[in-house]
CSV table of C-alpha atoms in Angstrom, one decimal:
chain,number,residue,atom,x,y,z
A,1,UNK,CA,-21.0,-8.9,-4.1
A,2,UNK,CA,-20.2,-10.9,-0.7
A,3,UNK,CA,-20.1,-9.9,2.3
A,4,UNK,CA,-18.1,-10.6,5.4
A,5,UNK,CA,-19.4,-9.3,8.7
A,6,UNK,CA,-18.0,-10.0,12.3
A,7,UNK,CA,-19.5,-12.5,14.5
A,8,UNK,CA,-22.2,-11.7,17.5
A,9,UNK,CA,-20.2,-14.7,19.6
A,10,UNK,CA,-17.3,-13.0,19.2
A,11,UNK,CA,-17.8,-9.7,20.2
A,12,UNK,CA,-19.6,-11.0,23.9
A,13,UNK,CA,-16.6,-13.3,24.3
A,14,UNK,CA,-14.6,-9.7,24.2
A,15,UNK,CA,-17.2,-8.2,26.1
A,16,UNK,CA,-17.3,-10.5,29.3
A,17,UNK,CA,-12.9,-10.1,29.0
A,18,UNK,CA,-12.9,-6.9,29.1
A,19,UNK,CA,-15.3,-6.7,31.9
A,20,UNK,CA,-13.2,-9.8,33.8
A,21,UNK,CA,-9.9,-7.2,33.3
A,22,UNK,CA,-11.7,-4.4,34.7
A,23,UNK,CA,-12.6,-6.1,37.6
A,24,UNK,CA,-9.1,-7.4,38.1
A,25,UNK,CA,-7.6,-4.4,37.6
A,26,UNK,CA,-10.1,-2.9,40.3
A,27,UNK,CA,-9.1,-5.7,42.8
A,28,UNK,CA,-5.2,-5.0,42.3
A,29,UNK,CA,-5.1,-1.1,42.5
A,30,UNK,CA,-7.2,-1.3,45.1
A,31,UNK,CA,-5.2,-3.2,47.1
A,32,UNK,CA,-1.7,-1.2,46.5
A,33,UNK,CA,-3.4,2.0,46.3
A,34,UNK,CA,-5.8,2.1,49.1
A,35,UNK,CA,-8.0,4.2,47.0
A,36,UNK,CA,-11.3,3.2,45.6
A,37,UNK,CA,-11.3,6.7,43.5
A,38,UNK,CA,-8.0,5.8,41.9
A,39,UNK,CA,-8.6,1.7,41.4
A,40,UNK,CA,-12.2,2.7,39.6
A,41,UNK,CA,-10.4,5.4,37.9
A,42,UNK,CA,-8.1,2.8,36.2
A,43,UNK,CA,-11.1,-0.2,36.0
A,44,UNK,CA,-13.1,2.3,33.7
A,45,UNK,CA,-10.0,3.2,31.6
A,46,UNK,CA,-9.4,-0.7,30.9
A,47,UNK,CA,-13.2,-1.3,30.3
A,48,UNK,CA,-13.4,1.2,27.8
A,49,UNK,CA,-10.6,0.4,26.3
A,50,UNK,CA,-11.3,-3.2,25.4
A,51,UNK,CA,-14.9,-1.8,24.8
A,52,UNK,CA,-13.1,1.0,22.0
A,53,UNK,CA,-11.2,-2.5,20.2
A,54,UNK,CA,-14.2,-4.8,20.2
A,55,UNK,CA,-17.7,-2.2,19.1
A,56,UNK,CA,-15.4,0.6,17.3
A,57,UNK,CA,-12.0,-0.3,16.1
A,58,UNK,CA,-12.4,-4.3,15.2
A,59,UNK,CA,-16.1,-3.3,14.3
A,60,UNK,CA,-15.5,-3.8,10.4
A,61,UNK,CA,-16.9,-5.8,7.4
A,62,UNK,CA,-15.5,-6.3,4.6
A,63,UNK,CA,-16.9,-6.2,1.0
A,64,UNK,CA,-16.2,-8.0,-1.8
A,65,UNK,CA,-17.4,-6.6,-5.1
A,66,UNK,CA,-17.6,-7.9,-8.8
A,67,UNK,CA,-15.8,-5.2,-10.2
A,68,UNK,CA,-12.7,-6.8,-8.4
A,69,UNK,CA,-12.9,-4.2,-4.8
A,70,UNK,CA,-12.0,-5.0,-1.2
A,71,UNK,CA,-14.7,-2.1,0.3
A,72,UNK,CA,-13.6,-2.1,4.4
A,73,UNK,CA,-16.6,-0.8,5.9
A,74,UNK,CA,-17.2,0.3,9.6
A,75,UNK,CA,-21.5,1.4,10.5
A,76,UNK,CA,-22.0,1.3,6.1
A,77,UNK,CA,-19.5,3.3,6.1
A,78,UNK,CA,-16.6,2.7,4.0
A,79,UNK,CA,-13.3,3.9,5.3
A,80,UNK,CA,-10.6,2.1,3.0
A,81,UNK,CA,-11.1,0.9,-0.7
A,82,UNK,CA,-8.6,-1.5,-2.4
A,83,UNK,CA,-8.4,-2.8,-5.8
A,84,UNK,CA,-7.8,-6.8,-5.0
A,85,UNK,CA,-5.3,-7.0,-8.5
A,86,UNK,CA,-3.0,-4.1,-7.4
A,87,UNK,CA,-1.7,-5.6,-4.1
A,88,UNK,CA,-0.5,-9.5,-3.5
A,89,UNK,CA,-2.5,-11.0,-0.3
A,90,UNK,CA,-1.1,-13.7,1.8
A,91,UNK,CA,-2.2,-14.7,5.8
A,92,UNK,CA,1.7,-14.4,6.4
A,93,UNK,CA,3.6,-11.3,6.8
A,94,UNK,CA,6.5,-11.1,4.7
A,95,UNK,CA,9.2,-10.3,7.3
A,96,UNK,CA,7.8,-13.7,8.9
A,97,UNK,CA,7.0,-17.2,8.0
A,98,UNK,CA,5.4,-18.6,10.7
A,99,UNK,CA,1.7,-17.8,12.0
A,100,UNK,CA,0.0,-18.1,15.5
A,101,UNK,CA,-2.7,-20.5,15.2
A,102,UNK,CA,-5.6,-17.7,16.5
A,103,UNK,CA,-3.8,-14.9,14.5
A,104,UNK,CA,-6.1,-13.8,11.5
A,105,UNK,CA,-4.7,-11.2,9.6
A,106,UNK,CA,-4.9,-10.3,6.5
A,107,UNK,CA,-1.6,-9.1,4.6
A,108,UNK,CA,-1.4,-7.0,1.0
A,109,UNK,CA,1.6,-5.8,-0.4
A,110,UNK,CA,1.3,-3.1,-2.9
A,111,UNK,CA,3.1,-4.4,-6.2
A,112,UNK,CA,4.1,-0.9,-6.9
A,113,UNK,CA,5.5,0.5,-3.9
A,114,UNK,CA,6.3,-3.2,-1.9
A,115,UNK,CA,4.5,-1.5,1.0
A,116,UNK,CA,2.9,-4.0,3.7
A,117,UNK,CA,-0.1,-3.3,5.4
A,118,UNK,CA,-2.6,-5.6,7.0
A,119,UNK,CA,-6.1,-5.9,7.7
A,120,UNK,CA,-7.2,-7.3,11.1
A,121,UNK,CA,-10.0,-9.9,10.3
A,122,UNK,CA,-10.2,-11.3,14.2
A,123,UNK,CA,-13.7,-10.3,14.1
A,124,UNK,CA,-15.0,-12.9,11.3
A,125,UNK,CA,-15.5,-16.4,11.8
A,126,UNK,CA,-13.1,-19.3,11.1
A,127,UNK,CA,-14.8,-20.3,8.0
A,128,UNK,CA,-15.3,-16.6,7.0
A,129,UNK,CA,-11.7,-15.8,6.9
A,130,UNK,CA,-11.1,-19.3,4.9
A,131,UNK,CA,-13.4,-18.2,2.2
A,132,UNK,CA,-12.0,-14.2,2.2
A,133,UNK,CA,-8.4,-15.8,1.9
A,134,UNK,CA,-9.4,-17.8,-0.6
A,135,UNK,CA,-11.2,-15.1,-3.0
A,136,UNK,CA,-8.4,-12.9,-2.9
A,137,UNK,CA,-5.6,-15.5,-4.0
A,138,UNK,CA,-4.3,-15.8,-0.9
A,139,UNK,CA,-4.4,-19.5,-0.5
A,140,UNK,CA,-2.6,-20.7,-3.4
A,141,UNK,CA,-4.1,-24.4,-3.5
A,142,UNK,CA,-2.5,-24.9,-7.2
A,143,UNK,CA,1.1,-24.3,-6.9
A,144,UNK,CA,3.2,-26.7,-7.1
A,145,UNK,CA,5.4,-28.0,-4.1
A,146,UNK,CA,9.3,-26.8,-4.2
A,147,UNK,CA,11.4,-29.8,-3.8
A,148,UNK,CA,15.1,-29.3,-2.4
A,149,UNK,CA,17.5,-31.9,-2.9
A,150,UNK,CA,19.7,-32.9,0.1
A,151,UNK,CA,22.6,-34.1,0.1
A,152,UNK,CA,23.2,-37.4,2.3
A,153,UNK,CA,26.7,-37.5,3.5
């Protein structure tokens, strides 16, 4: 059993942003509103916001066990269980072939249904997410390369 968890480094890099975009936010209504009750109003709301992403919603790990499971876990708590051999993984979506360079999701594709769904690994570190892609099969290392033949005119 391995197990992923997110990264301390990443979650006060998220911290201090959300704080910086409360405080611009607080500096901009301010000065078109005239208000301090309305531009610490609308701070808060984007502090706790960010704060809801980073410690609740991006606060997962993830478990992989030797019975062949994908346990997604938020506090010990697991809140999604997937059987790695029933879906096909990839770090691409399917509608797209092209991936952002900071983007780290994780796609499965149910072979039954052909339903996408992805898991949002931002949260682990660069060599963490490597390793997860790699024990679900979603770097295929061994295939072989497609050649296409061109024609030169």
């Amino acid at each position: 059993m391995k197990e992923y968890k997110g990264k301390l480094t990443t979650k006060l890099f998220w911290t201090v942003c959300g704080l910086c975009a409360g405080w611009f936010v607080l500096n901009l209504t301010a000065k078109f509103t005239h208000s301090s009750f309305i531009s610490i109003i609308a701070a808060v709301a984007v502090v706790l916001c960010v704060f809801y992403k980073v410690y609740y919603s991006d606060n997962i790990s993830l478990v992989l066990t030797d019975d062949k499971n994908l346990l997604i876990k938020r506090f010990g708590k697991i809140i999604k269980a997937l059987a790695i051999e029933q879906y096909d993984w990839s770090e691409y979506s399917k509608y797209s072939n092209t991936k952002n360079e900071e983007d780290q999701d994780i796609y499965y594709i149910s072979k039954e249904t052909g339903k996408e769904s992805c898991i949002d690994a931002s949260n682990l570190g660069g060599e963490d997410y490597e390793s997860l892609l790699s024990a679900l099969g979603a770097k295929n290392t061994n295939d072989t390369p497609i050649k296409v033949v061109t024609i030169k005119k």
